[in-house]
Coordinates of C-alpha atoms in Angstrom, one line a residue:
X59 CA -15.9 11.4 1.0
X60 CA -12.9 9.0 0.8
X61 CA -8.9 9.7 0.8
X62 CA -9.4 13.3 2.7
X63 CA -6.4 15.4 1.0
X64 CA -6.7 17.5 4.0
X65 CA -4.8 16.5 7.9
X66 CA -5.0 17.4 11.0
X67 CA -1.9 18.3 13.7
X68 CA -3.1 15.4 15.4
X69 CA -3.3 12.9 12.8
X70 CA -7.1 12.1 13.8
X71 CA -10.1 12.8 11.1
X72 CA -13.4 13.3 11.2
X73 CA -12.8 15.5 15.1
X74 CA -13.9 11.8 15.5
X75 CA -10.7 10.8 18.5
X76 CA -9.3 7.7 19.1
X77 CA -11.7 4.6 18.6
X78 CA -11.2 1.2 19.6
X79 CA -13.4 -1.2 18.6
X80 CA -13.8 -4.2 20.5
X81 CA -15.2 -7.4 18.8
X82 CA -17.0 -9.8 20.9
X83 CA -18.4 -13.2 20.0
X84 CA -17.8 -17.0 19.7
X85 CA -15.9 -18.5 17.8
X86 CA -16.0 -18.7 13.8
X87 CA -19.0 -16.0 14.2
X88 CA -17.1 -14.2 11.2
X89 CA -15.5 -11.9 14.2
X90 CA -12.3 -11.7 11.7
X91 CA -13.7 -11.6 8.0
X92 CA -15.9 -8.0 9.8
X93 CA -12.3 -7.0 11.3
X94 CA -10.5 -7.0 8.1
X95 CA -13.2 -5.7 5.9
X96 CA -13.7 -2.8 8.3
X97 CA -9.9 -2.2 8.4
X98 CA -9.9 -2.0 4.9
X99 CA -12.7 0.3 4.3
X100 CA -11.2 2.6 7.1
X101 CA -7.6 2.5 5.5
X102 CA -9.4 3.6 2.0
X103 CA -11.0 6.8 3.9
X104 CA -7.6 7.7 5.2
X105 CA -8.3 7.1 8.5
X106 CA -5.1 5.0 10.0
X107 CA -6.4 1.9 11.1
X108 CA -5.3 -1.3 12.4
X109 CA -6.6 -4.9 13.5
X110 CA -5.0 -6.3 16.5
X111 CA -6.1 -10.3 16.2
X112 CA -5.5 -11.9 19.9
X113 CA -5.3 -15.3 17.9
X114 CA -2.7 -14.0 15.7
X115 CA -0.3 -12.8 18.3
X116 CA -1.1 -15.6 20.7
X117 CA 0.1 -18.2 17.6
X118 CA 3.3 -15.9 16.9
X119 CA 4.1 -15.7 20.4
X120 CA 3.2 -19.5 21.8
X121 CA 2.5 -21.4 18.2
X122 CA 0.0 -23.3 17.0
X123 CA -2.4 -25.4 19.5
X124 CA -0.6 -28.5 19.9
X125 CA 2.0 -26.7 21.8
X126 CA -0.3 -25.2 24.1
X127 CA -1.5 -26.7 27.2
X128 CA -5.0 -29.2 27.2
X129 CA -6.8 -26.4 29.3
X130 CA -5.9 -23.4 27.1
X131 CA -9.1 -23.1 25.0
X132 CA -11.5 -24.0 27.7
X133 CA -12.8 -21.8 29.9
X134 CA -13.8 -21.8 34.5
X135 CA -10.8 -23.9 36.4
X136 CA -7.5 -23.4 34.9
X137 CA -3.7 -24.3 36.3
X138 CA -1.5 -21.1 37.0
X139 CA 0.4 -21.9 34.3
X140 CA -2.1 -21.3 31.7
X141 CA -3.4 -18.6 33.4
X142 CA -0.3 -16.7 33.2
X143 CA 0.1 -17.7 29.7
X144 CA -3.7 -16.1 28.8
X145 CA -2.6 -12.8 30.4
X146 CA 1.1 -12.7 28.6
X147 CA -0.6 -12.9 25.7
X148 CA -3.6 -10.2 26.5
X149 CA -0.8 -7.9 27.7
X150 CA 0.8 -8.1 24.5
X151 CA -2.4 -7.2 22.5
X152 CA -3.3 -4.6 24.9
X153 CA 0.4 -3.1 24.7
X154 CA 0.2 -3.3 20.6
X155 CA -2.8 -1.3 20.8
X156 CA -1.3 1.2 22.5
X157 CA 1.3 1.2 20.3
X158 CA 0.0 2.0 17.8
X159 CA -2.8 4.6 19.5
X160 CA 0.9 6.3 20.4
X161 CA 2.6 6.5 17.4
X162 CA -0.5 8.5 15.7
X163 CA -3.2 5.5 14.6
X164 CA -6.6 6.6 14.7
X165 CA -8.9 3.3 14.8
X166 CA -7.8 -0.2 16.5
X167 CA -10.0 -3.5 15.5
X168 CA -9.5 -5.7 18.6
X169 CA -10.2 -8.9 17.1
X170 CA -11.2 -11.5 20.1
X171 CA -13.8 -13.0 21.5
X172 CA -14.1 -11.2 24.6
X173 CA -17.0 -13.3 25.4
X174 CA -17.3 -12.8 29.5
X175 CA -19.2 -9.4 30.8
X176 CA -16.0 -8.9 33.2
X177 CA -12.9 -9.1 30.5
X178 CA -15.3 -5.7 28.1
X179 CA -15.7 -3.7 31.7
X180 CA -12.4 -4.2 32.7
X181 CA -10.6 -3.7 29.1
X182 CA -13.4 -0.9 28.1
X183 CA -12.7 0.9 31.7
X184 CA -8.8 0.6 30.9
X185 CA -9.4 2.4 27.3
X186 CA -11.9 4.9 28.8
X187 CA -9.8 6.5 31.1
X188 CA -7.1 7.8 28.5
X189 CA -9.9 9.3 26.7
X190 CA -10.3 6.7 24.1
X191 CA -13.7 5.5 22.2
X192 CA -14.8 2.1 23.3
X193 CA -17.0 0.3 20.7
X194 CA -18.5 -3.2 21.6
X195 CA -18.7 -4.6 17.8
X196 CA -20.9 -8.2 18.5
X197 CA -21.0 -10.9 16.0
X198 CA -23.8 -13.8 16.5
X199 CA -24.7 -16.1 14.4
X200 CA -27.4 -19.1 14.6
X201 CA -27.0 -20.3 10.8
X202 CA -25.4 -22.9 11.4
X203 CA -24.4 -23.1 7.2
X204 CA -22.2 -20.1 8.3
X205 CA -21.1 -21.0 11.5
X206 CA -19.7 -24.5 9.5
X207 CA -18.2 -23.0 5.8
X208 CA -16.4 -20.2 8.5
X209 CA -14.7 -23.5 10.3
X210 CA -14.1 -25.4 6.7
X211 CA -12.6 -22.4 4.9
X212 CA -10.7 -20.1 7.4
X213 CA -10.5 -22.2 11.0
X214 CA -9.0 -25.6 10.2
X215 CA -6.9 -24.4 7.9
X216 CA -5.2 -22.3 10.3
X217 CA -1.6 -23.1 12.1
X218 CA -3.8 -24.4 14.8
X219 CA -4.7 -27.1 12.8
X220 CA -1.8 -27.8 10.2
X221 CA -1.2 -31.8 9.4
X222 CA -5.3 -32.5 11.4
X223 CA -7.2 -34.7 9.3
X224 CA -9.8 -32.0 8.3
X225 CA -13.3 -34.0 10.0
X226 CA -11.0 -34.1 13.4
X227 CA -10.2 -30.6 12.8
X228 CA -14.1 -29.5 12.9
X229 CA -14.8 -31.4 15.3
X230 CA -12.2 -30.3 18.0
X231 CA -13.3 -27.1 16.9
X232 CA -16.8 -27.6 17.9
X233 CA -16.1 -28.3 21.2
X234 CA -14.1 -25.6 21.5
X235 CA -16.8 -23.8 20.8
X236 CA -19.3 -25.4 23.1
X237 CA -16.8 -25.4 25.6
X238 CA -17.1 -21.1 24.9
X239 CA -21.1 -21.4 24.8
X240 CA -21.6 -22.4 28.2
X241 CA -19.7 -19.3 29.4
X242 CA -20.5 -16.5 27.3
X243 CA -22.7 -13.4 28.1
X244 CA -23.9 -11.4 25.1
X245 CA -23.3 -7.7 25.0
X246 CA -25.8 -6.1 27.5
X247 CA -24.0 -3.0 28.3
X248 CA -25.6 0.0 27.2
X249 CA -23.5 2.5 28.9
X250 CA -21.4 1.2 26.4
X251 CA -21.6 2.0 22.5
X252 CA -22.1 -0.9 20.9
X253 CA -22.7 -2.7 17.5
X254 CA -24.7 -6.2 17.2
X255 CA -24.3 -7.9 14.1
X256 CA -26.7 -11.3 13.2
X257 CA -25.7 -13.4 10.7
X258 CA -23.2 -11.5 9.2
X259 CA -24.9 -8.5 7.7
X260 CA -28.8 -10.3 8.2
X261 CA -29.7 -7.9 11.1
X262 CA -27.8 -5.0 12.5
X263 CA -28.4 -3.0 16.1
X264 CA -26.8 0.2 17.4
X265 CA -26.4 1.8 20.6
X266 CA -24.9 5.0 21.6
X267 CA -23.1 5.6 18.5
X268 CA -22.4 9.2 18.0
X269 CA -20.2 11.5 15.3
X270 CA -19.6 10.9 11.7
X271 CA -16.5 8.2 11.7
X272 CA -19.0 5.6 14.2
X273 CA -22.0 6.1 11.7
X274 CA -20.0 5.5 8.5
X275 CA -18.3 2.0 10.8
X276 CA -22.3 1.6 11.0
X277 CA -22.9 2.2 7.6
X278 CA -20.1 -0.2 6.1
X279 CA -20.9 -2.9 8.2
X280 CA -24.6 -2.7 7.4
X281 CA -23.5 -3.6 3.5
X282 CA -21.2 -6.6 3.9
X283 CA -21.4 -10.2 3.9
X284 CA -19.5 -13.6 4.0
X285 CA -20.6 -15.2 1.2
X286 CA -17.7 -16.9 -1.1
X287 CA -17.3 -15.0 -4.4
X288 CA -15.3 -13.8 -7.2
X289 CA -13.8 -10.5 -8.5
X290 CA -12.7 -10.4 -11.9
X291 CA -11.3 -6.9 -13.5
X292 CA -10.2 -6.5 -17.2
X293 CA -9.9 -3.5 -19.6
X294 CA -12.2 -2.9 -22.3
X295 CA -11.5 -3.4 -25.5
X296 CA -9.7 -1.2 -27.7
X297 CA -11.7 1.5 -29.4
X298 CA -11.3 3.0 -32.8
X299 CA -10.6 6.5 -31.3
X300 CA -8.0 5.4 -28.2
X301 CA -6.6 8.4 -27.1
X302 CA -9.9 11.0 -26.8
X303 CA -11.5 11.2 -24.3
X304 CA -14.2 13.3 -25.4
X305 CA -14.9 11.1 -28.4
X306 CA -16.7 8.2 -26.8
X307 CA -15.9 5.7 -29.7
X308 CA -17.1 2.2 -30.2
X309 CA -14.9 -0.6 -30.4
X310 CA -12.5 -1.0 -33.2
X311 CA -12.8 -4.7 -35.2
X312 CA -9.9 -5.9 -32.9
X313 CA -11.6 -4.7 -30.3
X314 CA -14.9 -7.0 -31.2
X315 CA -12.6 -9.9 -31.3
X316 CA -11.1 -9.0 -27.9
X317 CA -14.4 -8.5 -26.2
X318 CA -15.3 -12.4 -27.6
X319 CA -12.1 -13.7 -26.1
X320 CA -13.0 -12.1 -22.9
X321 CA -15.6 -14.0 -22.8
X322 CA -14.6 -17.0 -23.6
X323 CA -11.6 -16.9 -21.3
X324 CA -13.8 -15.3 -18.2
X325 CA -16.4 -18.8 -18.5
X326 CA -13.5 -21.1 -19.0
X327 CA -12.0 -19.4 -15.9
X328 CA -15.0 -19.4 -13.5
X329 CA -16.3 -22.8 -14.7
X330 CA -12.6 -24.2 -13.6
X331 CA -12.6 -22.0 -10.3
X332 CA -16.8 -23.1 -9.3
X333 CA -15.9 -26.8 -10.3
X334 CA -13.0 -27.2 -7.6
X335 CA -15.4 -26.1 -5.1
X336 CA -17.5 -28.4 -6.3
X337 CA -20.0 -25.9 -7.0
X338 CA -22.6 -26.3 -10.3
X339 CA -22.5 -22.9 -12.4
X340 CA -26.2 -22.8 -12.5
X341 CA -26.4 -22.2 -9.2
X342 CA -24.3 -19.1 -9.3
X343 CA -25.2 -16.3 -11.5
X344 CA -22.6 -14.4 -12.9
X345 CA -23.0 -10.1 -12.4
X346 CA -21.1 -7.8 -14.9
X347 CA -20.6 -4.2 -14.4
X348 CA -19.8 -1.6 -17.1
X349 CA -19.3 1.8 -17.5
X350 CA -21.7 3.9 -19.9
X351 CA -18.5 4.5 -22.2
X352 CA -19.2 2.3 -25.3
X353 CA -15.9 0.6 -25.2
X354 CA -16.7 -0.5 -22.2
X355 CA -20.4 -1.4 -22.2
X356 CA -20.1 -2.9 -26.1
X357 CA -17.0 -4.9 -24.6
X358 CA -19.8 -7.1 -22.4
X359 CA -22.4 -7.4 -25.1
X360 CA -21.0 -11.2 -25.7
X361 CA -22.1 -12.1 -22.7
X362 CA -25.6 -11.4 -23.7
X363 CA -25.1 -13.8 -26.3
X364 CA -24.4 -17.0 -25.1
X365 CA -24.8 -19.6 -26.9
X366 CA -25.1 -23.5 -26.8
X367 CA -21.8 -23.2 -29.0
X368 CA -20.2 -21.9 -26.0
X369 CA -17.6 -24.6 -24.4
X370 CA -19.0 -24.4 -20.9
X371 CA -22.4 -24.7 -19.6
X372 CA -24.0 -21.7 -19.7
X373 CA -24.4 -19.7 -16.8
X374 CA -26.7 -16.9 -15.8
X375 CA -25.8 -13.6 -16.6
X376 CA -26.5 -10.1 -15.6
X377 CA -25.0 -6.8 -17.1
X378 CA -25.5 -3.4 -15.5
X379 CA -24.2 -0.3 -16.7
X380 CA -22.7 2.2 -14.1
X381 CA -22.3 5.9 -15.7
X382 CA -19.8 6.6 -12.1
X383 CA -17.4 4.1 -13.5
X384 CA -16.1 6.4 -16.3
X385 CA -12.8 6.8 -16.9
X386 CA -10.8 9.4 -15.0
X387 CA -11.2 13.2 -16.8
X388 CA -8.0 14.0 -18.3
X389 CA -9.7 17.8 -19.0
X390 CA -7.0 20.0 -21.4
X391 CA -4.3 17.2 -21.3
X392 CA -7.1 15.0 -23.7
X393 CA -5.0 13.4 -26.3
X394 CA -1.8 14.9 -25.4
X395 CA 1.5 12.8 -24.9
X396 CA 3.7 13.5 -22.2
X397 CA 6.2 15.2 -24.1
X398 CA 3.7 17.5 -25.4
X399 CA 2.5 18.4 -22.1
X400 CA 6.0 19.0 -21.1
X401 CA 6.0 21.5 -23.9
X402 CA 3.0 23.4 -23.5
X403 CA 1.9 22.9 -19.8
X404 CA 5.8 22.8 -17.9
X405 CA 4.2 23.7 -14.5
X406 CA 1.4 21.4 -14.9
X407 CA 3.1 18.6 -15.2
X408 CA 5.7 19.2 -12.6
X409 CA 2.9 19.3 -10.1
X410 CA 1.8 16.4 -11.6
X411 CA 4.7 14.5 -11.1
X412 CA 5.2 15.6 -7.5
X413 CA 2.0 13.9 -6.9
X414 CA 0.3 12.0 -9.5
X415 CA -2.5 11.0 -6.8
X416 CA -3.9 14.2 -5.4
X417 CA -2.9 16.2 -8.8
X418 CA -6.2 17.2 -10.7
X419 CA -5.2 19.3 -14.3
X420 CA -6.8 22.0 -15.5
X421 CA -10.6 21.1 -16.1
X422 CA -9.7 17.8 -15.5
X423 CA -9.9 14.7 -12.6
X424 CA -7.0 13.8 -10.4
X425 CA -7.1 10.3 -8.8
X426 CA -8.6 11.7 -5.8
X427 CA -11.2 12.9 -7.5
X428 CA -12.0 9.3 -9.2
X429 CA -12.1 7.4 -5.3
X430 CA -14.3 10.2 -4.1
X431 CA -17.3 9.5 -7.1
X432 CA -16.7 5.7 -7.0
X433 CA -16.9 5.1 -3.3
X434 CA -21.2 4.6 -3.9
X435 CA -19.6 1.8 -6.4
X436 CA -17.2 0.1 -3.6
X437 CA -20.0 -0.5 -1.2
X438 CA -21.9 -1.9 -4.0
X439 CA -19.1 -4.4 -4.5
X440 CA -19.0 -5.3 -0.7
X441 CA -22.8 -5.6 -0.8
X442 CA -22.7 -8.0 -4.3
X443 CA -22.6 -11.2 -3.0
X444 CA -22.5 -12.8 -6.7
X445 CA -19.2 -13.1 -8.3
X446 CA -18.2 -10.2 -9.9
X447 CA -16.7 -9.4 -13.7
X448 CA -16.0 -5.6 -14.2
X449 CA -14.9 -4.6 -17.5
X450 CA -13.6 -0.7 -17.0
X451 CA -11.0 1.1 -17.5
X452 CA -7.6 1.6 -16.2
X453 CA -7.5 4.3 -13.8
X454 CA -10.9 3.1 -12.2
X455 CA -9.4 -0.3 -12.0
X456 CA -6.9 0.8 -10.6
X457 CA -8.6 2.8 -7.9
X458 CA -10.8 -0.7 -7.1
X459 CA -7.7 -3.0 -6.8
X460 CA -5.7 -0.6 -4.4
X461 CA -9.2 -0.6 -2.5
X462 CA -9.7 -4.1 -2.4
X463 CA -5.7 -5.1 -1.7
X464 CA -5.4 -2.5 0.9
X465 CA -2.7 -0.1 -1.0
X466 CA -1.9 3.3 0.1
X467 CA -3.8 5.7 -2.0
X468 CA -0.2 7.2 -3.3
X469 CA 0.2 3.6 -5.1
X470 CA -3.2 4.2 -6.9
X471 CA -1.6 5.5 -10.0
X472 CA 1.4 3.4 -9.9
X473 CA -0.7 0.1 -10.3
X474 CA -0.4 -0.9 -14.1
X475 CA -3.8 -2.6 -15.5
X476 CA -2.6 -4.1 -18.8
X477 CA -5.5 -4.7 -21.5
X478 CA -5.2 -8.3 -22.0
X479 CA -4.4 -9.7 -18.4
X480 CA -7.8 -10.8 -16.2
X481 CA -7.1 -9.9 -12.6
X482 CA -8.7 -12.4 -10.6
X483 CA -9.7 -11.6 -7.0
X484 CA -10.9 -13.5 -3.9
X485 CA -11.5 -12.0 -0.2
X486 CA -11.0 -13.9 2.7
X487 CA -11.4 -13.6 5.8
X488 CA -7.9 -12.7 6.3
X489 CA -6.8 -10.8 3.3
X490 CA -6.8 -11.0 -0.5
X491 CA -5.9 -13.3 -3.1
X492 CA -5.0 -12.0 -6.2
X493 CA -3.9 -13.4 -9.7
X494 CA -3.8 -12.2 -13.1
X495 CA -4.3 -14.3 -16.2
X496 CA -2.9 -13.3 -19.6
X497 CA -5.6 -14.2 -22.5
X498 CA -4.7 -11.6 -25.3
X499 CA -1.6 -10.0 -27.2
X500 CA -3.8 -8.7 -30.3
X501 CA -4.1 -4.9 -31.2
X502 CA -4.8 -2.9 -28.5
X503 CA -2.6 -4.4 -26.0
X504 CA 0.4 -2.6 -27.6
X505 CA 0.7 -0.3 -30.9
X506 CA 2.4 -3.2 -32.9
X507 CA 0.7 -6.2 -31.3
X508 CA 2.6 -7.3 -28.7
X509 CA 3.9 -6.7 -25.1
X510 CA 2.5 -4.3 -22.9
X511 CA 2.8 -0.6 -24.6
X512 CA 0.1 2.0 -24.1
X513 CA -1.1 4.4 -26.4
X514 CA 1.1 7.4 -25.9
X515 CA -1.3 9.9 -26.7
X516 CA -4.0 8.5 -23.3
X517 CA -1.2 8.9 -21.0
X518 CA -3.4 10.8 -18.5
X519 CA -5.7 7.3 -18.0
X520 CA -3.0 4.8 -18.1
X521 CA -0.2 6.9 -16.5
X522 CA 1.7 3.8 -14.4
X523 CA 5.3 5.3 -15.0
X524 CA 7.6 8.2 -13.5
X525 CA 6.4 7.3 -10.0
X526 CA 9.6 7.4 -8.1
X527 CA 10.0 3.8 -7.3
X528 CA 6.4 3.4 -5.9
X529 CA 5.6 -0.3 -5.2
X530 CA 2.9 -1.7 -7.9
X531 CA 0.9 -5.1 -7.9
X532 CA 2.4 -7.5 -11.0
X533 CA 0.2 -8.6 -13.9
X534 CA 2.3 -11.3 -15.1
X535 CA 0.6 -15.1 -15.7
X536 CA 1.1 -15.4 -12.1
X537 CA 0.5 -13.6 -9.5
X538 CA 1.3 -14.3 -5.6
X539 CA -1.3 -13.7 -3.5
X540 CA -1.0 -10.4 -1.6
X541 CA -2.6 -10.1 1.7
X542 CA -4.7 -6.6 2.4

């Protein structure tokens, strides 16, 4: 179940309380990719969630390293003055986490290292008392390929480290880390609840963990991983029967040609993205997912063609079909434009356009419907560690972009998906990146062959209008990247 419709007086789902979950680890054990991954997923059930990062607040508060004083990082002897720095800034992360327990959050990420048996009793104790949920979350990790692509591609190019010559960078940031080594204590509490991670997603162990929200934080973080890849969306091509539904057509001759440029573009994209990471296509495969709608599924079938006339090497290539990836059910509104519904269903659509997520039309889906049956599908995507092309439609696009950017699940049918644009995305450890590429202006973009119309008589699937000002991702060439 994701998105409940329903709330509580409280605020709090699940009769699950207040939870805070308290990461614990050394550094660049993937302590912050787990925090922001698990935020997210939390956000998308509709539990209110937040990550409090102590290395965050401590660079907004104090700035980046140089301005901090030799003995900060390291850890036994210290001079008052650093010591009271330390607890300014642990206040301050304590204070923001009760914040935002006070004004109505359910779930707190506590994202530090927390490394010393001491600093969890006397934090855990502090939490305890006011009746909340203390989790010990525990990140180790002896891979030492992880432990140096986490440094490379999230640590040294923090403020910490802006203007270091990168190799200096790693290195200072080793001994930081042994400097941590020789004083931490793993998580031996067991009157504690606690979570122990290996290798980010190798191994998992649970203690104590009770209730449904704490077995679904289980269940999440038993399906994700660090690995760097990929997410590409686009539509399907267009299909000679648009606007039904029910029909199921194939695609239209302009919708052939589309499904070839897709193709094209997608391998000249990836080969340009894997070659600045210096990384040889061959040894990445490339996974596809379809619907079982034959626009969709036909639209991949040139990627099971590949050819030596291809421009780029060839890569390997995988397509499954996934039947829960249909389009949303537009039930009796199939094939109707909104004008007509306005005419023959009035009190329909003013419901509708009260609420266009949690809506659902007679015999039909409404958005909420759509998260609930593809939330099997988002764990598949956290557990996919290839990258990722998904050719689908627009309303379960949709519902997998707002998932993966971290958008409210009002925004979900706000967020326009226009056929023609690739939407390329990449997590990180501390958010998203996302960009969209424009590749095709043919039929089925638009009803004359240009711009970004839609087919006025499929409203119900690529409804992005009438939505009161709601803010929606751009599809333009360029897209900033938009942090989840």
């Amino acid at each position: 179940m994701v998105a409940p419709l329903y709330t509580t007086a409280s605020g709090l789902l699940f009769h699950a309380g207040k939870i805070l979950v308290v990461t614990v680890g050394l550094p660049a054990r993937g302590k912050t990719h787990i925090s922001r991954a698990l935020e997210r997923y939390l956000r998308w059930t509709g539990v209110k969630t937040q990550v409090v990062s102590l290395g965050d607040y401590r660079r907004k508060i104090l700035g980046g390293a140089q301005k901090l004083p030799p003995d900060y990082f390291t850890l036994g002897e210290k001079s008052p003055e650093t010591v009271a720095l330390r607890k300014r800034i642990s206040d301050g992360c304590e204070q923001l986490i009760w914040d935002f327990f006070n004004s109505g959050g359910q779930v707190v990420i506590y994202d530090a290292n927390n490394g010393t048996r001491e600093r969890r009793q006397a934090l855990a104790e502090k939490f305890d008392k006011e009746g909340i949920h203390v989790i010990m979350l525990e990140s180790l990790c002896d891979n030492e390929e992880i432990i140096l692509s986490n440094i490379r591609s999230v640590k040294i190019s923090s403020p910490d480290y802006r203007g270091w010559d990168p190799e200096k960078a790693v290195q200072d940031y080793y001994g930081r880390i042994r400097d941590h080594e020789a004083h931490y204590e793993p998580v031996e509490e067991t009157d504690w609840p606690y979570i122990r991670i290996v290798n980010v997603g190798e191994k998992i162990m649970v203690n104590r963990i009770h209730g449904y929200l704490q077995s679904r934080i289980v269940f999440f973080l038993m399906n994700i991983h660090n690995r760097f890849r990929t997410i590409y969306f686009a539509r399907s091509g267009q299909s000679l029967i648009e606007h039904s539904y029910k029909a199921d057509s194939d695609l239209s001759p302009p919708g052939w040609e589309y499904a070839e440029r897709l193709k094209e573009f997608v391998l000249d994209r990836r080969a340009k993205a894997l070659q600045q990471r210096g990384v040889d296509i061959e040894d990445r495969r490339l996974v596809v997912w379809t619907s079982a709608r034959r626009r969709s599924h036909h639209s991949a079938w040139p990627f099971l063609n590949l050819t030596e006339n291809d421009k780029v090497k060839l890569p390997r290539v995988k397509v499954v079909e996934k039947p829960q990836m249909s389009e949303i059910n537009p039930g009796v509104w199939d094939g109707l434009s909104p004008d007509q519904v306005r005419k023959f269903y009035p009190d329909e659509w003013e419901r509708f356009v009260r609420d266009p997520y949690a809506y659902r039309a007679p015999r039909a889906e409404s958005y909420h419907d759509l998260c609930v049956r593809l939330e099997p599908t988002l764990i598949e995507l956290e557990r996919e560690q290839e990258d990722l092309l998904i050719i689908g439609h627009a309303s379960v696009i949709r519902c997998m972009l707002a998932y993966l950017i971290g958008l409210p699940a009002s925004e979900i049918p706000a967020i326009e998906v226009a056929r023609g644009d690739l939407i390329e995305v990449v997590p990180t450890s501390y958010g998203v990146h996302s960009q969209a590429y424009h590749f095709w202006d043919g039929p089925g973009r638009s009803q004359n062959g240009g711009g970004v119309g839609k087919d006025e008589h499929n409203f119900y699937e690529n409804y992005a209008e009438d939505t009161q000002g709601k803010r929606r991702p751009q599809t333009a060439e360029a897209v900033d990247a938009i942090p989840s």
